[in-house]
Structures are given as structure tokens and as C-alpha cells.
Coordinates of C-alpha atoms and ligand atoms in Angstrom, one line a residue:
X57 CA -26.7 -55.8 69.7
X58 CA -25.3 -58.6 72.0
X59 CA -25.4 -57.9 75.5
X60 CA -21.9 -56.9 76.9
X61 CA -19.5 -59.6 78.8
X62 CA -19.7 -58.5 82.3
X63 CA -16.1 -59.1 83.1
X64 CA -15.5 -56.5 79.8
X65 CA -17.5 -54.0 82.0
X66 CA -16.1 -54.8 85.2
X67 CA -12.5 -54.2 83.2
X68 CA -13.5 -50.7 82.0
X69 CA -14.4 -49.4 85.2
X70 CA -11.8 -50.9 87.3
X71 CA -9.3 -48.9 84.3
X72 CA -11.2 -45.7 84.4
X73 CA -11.3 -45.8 88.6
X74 CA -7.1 -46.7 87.8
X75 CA -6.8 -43.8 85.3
X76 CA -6.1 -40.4 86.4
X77 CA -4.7 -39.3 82.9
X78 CA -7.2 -40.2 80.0
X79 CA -6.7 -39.5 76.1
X80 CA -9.6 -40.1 74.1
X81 CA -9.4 -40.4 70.6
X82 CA -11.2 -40.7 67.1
X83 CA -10.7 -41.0 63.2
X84 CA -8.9 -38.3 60.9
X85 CA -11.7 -36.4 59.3
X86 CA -13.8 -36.7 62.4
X87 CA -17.8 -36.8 61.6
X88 CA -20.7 -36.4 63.9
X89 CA -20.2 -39.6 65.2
X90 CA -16.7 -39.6 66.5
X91 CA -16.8 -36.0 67.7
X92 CA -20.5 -37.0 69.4
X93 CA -19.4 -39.9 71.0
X94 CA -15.3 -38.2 71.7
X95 CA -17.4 -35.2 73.6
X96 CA -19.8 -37.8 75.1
X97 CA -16.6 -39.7 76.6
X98 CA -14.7 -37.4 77.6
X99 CA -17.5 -35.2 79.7
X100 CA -18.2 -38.3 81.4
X101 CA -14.5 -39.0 82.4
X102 CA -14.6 -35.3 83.5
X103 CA -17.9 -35.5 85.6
X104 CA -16.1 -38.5 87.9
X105 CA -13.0 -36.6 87.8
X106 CA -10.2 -38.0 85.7
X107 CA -7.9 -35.5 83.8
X108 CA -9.2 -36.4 80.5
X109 CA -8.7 -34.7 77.1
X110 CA -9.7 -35.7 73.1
X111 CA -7.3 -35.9 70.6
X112 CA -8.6 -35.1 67.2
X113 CA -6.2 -36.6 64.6
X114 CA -7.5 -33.4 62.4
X115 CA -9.8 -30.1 61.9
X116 CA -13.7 -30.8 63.4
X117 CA -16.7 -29.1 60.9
X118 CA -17.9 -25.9 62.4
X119 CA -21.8 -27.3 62.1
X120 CA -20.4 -29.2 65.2
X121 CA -18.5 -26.6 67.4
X122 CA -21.8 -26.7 69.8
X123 CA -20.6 -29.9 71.3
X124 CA -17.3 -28.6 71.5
X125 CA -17.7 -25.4 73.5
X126 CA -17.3 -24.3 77.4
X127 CA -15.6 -26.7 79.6
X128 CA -14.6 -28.9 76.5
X129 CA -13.0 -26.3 74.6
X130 CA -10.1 -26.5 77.0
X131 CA -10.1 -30.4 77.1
X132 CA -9.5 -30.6 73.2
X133 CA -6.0 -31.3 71.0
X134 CA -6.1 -31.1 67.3
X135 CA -3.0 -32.7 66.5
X136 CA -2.6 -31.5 62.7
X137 CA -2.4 -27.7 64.6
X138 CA -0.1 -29.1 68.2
X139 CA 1.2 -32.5 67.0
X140 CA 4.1 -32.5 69.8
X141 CA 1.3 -31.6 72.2
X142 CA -0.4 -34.4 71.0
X143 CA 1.7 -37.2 71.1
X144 CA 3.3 -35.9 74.4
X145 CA -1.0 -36.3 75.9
X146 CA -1.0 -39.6 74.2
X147 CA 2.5 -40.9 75.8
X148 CA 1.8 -39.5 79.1
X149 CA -1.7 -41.3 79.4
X150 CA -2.3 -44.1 81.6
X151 CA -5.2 -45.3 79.7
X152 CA -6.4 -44.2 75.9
X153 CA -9.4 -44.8 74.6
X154 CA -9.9 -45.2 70.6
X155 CA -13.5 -44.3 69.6
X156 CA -15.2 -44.6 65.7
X157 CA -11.9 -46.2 64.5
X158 CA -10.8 -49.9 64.2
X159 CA -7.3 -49.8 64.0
X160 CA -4.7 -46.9 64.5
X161 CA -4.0 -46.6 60.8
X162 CA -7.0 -44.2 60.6
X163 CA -5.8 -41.9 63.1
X164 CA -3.6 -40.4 60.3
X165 CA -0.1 -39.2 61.7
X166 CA -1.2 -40.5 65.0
X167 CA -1.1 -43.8 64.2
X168 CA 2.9 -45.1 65.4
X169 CA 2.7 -42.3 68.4
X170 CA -0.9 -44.7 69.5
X171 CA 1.0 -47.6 68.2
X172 CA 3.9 -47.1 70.9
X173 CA 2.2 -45.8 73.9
X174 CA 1.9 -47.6 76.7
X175 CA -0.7 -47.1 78.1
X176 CA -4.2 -49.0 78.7
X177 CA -6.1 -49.1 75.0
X178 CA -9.3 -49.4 74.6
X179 CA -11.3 -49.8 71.6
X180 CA -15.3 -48.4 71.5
X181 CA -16.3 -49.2 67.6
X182 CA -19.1 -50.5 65.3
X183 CA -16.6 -50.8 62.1
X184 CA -15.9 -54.2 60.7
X185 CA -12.8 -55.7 61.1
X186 CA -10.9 -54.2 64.5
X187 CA -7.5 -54.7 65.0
X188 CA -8.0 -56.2 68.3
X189 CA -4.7 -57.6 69.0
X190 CA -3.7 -53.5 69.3
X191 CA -6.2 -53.3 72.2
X192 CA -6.2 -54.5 76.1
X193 CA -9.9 -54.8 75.6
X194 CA -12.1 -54.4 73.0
X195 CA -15.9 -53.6 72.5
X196 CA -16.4 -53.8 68.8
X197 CA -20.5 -54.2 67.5
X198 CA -21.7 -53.8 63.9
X199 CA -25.0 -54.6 64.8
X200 CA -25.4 -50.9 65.8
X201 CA -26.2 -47.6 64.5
X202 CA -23.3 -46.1 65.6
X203 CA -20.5 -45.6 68.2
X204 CA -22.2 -43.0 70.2
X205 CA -25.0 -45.7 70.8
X206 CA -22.7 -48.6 71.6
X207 CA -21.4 -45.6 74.0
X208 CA -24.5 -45.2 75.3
X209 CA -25.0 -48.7 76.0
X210 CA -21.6 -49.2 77.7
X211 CA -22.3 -46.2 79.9
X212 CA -25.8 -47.4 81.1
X213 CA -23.9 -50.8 82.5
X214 CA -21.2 -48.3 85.0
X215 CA -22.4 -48.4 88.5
X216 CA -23.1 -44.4 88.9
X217 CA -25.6 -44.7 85.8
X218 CA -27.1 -48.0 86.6
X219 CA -29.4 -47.8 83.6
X220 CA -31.1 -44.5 84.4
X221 CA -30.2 -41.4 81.3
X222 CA -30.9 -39.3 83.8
X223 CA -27.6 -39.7 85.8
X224 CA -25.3 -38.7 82.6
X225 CA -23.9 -35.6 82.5
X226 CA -26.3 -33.1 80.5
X227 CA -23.3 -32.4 77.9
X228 CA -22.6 -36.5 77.7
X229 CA -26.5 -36.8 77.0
X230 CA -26.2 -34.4 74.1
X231 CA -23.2 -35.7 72.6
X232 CA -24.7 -39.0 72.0
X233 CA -27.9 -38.2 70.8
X234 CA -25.8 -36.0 68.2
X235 CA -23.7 -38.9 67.0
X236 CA -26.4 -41.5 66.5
X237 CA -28.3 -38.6 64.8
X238 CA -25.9 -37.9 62.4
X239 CA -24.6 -41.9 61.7
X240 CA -28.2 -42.3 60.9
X241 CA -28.6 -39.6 58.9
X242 CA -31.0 -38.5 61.1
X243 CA -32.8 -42.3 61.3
X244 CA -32.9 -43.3 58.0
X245 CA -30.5 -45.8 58.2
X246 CA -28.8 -48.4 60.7
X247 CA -31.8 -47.8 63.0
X248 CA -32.4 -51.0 65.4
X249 CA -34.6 -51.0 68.5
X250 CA -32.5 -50.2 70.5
X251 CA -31.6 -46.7 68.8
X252 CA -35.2 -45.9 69.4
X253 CA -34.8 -47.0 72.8
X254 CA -32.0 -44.9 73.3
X255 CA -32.8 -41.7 71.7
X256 CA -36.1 -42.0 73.7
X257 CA -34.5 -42.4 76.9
X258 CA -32.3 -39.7 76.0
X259 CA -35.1 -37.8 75.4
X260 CA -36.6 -38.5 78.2
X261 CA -33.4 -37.4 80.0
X262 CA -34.3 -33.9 78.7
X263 CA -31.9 -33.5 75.7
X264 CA -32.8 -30.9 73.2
X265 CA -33.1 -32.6 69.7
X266 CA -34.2 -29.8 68.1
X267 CA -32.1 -27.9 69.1
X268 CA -29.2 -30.8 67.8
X269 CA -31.0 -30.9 64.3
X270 CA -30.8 -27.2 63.8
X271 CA -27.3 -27.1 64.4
X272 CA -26.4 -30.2 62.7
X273 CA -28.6 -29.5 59.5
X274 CA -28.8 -26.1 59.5
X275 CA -26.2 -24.6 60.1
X276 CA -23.9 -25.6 56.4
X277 CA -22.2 -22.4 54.7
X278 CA -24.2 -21.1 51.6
X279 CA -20.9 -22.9 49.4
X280 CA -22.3 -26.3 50.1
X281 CA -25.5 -25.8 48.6
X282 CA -24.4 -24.0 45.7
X283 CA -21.6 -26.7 45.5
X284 CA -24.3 -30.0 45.8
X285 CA -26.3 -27.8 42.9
X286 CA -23.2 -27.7 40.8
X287 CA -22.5 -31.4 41.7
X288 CA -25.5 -32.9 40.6
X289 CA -25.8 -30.8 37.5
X290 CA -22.8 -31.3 36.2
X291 CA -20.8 -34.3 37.8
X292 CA -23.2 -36.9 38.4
X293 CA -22.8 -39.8 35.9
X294 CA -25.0 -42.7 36.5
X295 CA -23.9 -46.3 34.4
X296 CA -25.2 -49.0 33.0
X297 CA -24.5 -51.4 36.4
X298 CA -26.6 -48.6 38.4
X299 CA -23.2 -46.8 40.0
X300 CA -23.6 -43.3 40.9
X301 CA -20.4 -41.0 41.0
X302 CA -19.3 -37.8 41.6
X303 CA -15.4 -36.4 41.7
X304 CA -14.8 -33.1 43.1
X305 CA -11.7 -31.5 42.0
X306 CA -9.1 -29.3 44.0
X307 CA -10.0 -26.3 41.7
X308 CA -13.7 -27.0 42.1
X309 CA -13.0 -27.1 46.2
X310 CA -10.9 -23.9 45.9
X311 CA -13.6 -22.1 43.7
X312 CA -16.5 -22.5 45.7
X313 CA -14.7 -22.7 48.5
X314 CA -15.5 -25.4 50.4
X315 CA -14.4 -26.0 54.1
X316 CA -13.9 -29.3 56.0
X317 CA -17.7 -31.1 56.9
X318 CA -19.0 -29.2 53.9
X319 CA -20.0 -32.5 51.8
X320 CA -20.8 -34.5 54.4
X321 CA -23.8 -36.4 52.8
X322 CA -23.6 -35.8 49.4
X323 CA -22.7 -39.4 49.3
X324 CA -26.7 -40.5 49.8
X325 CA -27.7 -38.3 47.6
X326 CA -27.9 -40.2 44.3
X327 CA -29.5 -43.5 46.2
X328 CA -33.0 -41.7 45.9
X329 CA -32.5 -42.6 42.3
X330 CA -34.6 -45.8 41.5
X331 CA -32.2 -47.6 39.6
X332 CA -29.0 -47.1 41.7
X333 CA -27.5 -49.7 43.7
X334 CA -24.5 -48.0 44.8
X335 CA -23.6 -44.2 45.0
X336 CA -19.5 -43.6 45.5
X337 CA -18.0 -39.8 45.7
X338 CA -14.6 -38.7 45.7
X339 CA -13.1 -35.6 46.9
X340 CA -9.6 -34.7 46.1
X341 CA -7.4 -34.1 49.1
X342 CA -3.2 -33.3 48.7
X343 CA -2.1 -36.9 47.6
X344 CA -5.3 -38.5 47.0
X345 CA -8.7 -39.2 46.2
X346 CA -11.0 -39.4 49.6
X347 CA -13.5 -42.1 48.6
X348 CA -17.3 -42.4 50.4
X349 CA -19.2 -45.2 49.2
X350 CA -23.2 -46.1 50.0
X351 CA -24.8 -48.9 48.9
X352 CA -28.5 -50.2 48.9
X353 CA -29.3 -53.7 50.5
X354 CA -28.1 -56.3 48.7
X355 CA -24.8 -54.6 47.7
X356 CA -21.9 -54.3 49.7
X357 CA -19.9 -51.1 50.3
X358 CA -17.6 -52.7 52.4
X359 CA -16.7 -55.0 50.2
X360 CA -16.3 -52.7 47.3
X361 CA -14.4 -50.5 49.0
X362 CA -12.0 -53.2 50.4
X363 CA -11.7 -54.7 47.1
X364 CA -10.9 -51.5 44.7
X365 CA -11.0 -48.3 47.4
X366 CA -8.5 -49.4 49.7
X367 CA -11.0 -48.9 52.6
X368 CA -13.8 -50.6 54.0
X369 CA -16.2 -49.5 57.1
X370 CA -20.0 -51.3 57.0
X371 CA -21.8 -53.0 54.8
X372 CA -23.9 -50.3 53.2
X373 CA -21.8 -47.1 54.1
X374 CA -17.6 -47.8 53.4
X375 CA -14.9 -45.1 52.5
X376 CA -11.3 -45.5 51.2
X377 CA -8.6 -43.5 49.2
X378 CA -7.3 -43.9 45.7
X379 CA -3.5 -42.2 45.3
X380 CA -2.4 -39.9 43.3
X381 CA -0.5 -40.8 41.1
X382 CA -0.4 -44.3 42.3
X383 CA -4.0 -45.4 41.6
X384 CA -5.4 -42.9 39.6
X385 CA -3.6 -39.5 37.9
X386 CA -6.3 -37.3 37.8
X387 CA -10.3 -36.7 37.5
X388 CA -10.5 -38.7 34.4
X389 CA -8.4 -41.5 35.6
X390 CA -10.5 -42.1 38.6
X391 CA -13.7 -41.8 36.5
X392 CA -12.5 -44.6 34.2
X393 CA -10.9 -46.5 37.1
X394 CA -14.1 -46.0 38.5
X395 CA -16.8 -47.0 35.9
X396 CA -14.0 -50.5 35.1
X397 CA -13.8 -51.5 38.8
X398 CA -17.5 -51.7 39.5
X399 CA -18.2 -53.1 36.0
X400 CA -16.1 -55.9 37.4
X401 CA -17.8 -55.5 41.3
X402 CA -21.2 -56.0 39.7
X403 CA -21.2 -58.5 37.3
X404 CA -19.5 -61.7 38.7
Ligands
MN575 MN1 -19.5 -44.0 63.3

């Protein structure tokens, strides 16, 4: 990671010490990342005393209610369940601050109420491609595990923490070692030196990691296992060109089921398999297709996704949508849209 523009720094905390009504938001479908590093930002703003509150585009998983309990609890908005109370937090603040996301089209129904606001935007993000021309001032880095450690790293540089984990509030402390945790699947990927340096520091700092792993890994519904067994044994189709896919249907959701956060990871699953280069799954969802895409070194995601997902994210770990019925009809559609696409992808 580059080190940070001073004046960049400078700007955020002369905003924050400006700010006395802060909206903090993150992506629809929020994972560990954006509700670790939402909860990490927002604690903070709270521990020097601004009015601050999150704004979750939609529903959290419960495997990560920990980090959203006692004082936070009151300081959180799901907009899909208080939408006017959403956008009336959003239009009220003098400064919001856009974490996980790059541009406001992936804050679902939130995007033209963001769009319009007027107050100072901030972007915090390690996607590629941020819309920075939306944003007063932007700290974008893909050379980072995640957003909670770009967080992390822009919180050490505030006078008040002056480099020392120590200084952030407990709940902030947890909160970012639970995001990098889970962007890294628990370090296995996106892991640079300076992850290690953090989650050591944070360590250091006395937060609980085991603790964090039991919630974060232990703590699925019995469905989701059942549901991955089912998945593999049935679903799985491997090609030629080394693709691994798996669709799950509505009825499939609705038999077993399955609640929001429930397939996080299933994704990585089929990458263990020697000859696969890329591993995409889809889940159905009202209109569409919700598309996760990993890829091994030396294939893109990102651009996959861009090209035929109508998505994008990092170069080894995208996502996207296909439409129904726009792109694709049904489960058989997608699978033959699927196998053609990356027939193409892979062979040029
Ligand atoms: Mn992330």
C-alpha cells in the first residue's frame, strides 16, 4: 500500500472535527468487510463525539450481529426495513462517508438519495475502478486486503491515535480485525505485510480473535451445511476450460431455507480443485441472478465479471448480476450462458 497524501489526511480530520452529523455507509448485501469496517467507523466517530449512524443499504447476516450489538444497535438504519428514515439521515448529514463500495450504484435503492445529498462524501475503498468524481475526497487502494485495513491505516495517521492500536476504541479494534478476517477468508488470500502488521498490532491491542473466528465461522445455521452438501453433490459442473459453477435456484433457497450470509464462501470452494482456474456461483434473487466469481492467479475475475457479469470488484474475487429475463431466463439459460461466455473468456 502507498503511503497516504498528507493533505488527504489533514482533509479528513479537519471534515470529521467540522461534522457534527455523520452517515456512514456500505454496499447492498453487506459482508464482513463492510459491516467490520461500517462498525469500526462509526464507533470511532462516536468515541470523539460526532452524531454518527450506519446506513445499511439492506439486511446484515446474523453470524455478524456481535459487532452490531450495545451502543451500535441504536446507531444503525437498514434502509430496505426504514427507507424514509434512511434517506432523511443521509440528506440531513453534513458529511457521509461511503465504505466497501466504489460508486453509489451499489448501494441499491440508495444510490440517487447519496447521489443528491449534499453533504461532504468520502470514499474509503479497495475495489477497482471508483467513481471519484462523486467524492470530495477519495482514498481508494487495491493493493490491500480489504477496506477494514485501509481503515485501519487511515485511523493510525489521526492525531488522537498517532500510530498506537491501543488508543482505538475497544469495539473499533474489533471491527477491523473482523473485516480483514473475513476479506481474507481468514488469511488465505489478499494477505500483504502490512495485514500481518495490522492484525498483530491489533492483537497486541488486546482484541479477541478467537473469539471473532468462533462467531464468524461458527456460528452458520445447520441449512448451510446441508445446502453446500447438496451443492457440491449435485450442482457442481466443472468444463473443459477449468470453470467451476454452481446456480442455486429460488425453490432450492426456499427448501432448505436459506437466510441472507448463508453462502457466503461457497464461491472458493471449487478452487481446491487442481484443474480449476476460475470458480463462479450464482444465486437467484427476485429479478436476477447474483453472480460471485474467484479466480486463481493468472486469471482475472474482474475482468470476467466486467466483460459478461455486469460486475467487476478485484482481480481474483469479482461479483455481478445477470437479469431475468434480460440475460438469462432461467437455471438452464444461465448454465449455457455460462459454459459459452467463458469458453469465449478463456480461449483468446
Ligand atoms: Mn471488501
Amino acid at each position: 500500500m502507498e503511503a497516504f497524501d498528507r493533505r488527504d489526511i489533514e482533509t479528513l480530520y479537519r471534515h470529521i472535527g467540522e461534522a457534527e452529523t455523520i452517515t456512514v455507509t456500505v454496499h447492498t448485501h453487506p459482508d464482513g468487510d463492510a459491516i467490520g469496517s461500517g462498525t469500526a467507523m462509526v464507533s470511532y466517530l462516536a468515541s470523539v463525539g460526532k452524531d454518527a449512524v450506519l446506513v445499511f443499504p439492506d439486511a446484515y447476516p446474523s453470524t455478524l450481529e456481535f459487532l452490531v450489538t450495545g451502543d451500535m444497535e441504536k446507531r444503525i438504519i437498514v434502509a430496505e426495513n426504514s427507507k424514509e428514515a434512511a434517506e432523511k439521515r443521509i440528506r440531513s448529514s453534513d458529511m457521509i462517508i461511503c465504505l466497501d463500495f466504489n460508486s453509489f450504484s451499489r448501494a441499491g435503492d440508495l444510490e440517487e438519495c447519496l447521489a443528491d445529498a449534499q453533504g461532504e462524501k468520502i470514499l474509503i475503498d479497495h475495489h477497482i475502478g471508483p467513481d471519484r468524481e462523486c467524492f470530495s475526497l477519495c482514498f481508494s487502494e487495491t493493493e490491500t486486503s480489504s477496506t477494514a485495513e485501509l481503515l485501519y491505516s487511515i485511523l493510525m495517521e489521526l492525531p488522537g491515535i498517532c500510530h498506537d492500536a491501543g488508543k482505538l476504541p475497544p469495539e473499533t479494534a474489533t471491527a477491523l480485525m473482523t473485516g480483514m478476517t473475513t476479506d481474507t477468508n481468514n488469511f488465505a488470500n489478499s494477505v500483504f505485510p502490512s495485514t500481518l502488521a495490522m492484525a498483530s498490532a491489533l492483537l497486541d491491542a488486546g482484541v479477541d480473535r478467537d473469539l471473532i473466528l468462533d462467531r464468524i465461522f461458527n456460528g452458520y445455521n445447520e441449512s448451510r451445511i446441508r445446502l453446500m452438501g447438496y451443492l457440491l453433490d449435485r450442482c457442481l459442473r466443472i468444463t473443459d476450460d477449468g470453470v467451476a459453477y454452481m446456480i442455486l435456484g429460488r425453490k432450492t433457497i426456499m427448501k432448505f431455507g436459506i437466510q441472507e450470509g448463508d453462502t457466503e464462501g461457497f464461491v472458493n470452494i471449487p478452487l481446491s480443485v487442481r484443474n480449476v482456474r476460475m470458480s463462479i456461483f450464482l444465486k437467484q434473487d427476485k429479478d436476477r441472478f447474483r453472480v460471485s466469481i474467484r479466480s486463481k492467479k493468472g486469471t482475472s475475475a474482474n475482468l470476467c465479471a466486467k466483460e459478461f457479469f455486469n460486475g467487476g470488484g478485484h482481480e481474483l474475487a469479482s461479483g455481478g448480476k445477470l437479469m431475468i429475463p434480460d440475460d438469462v431466463r432461467n437455471i438452464t439459460e444461465a448454465a449455457a450462458y455460462i459454459e459459452r461466455v467463458t469458453h469465449i473468456f478463456l480461449n483468446r
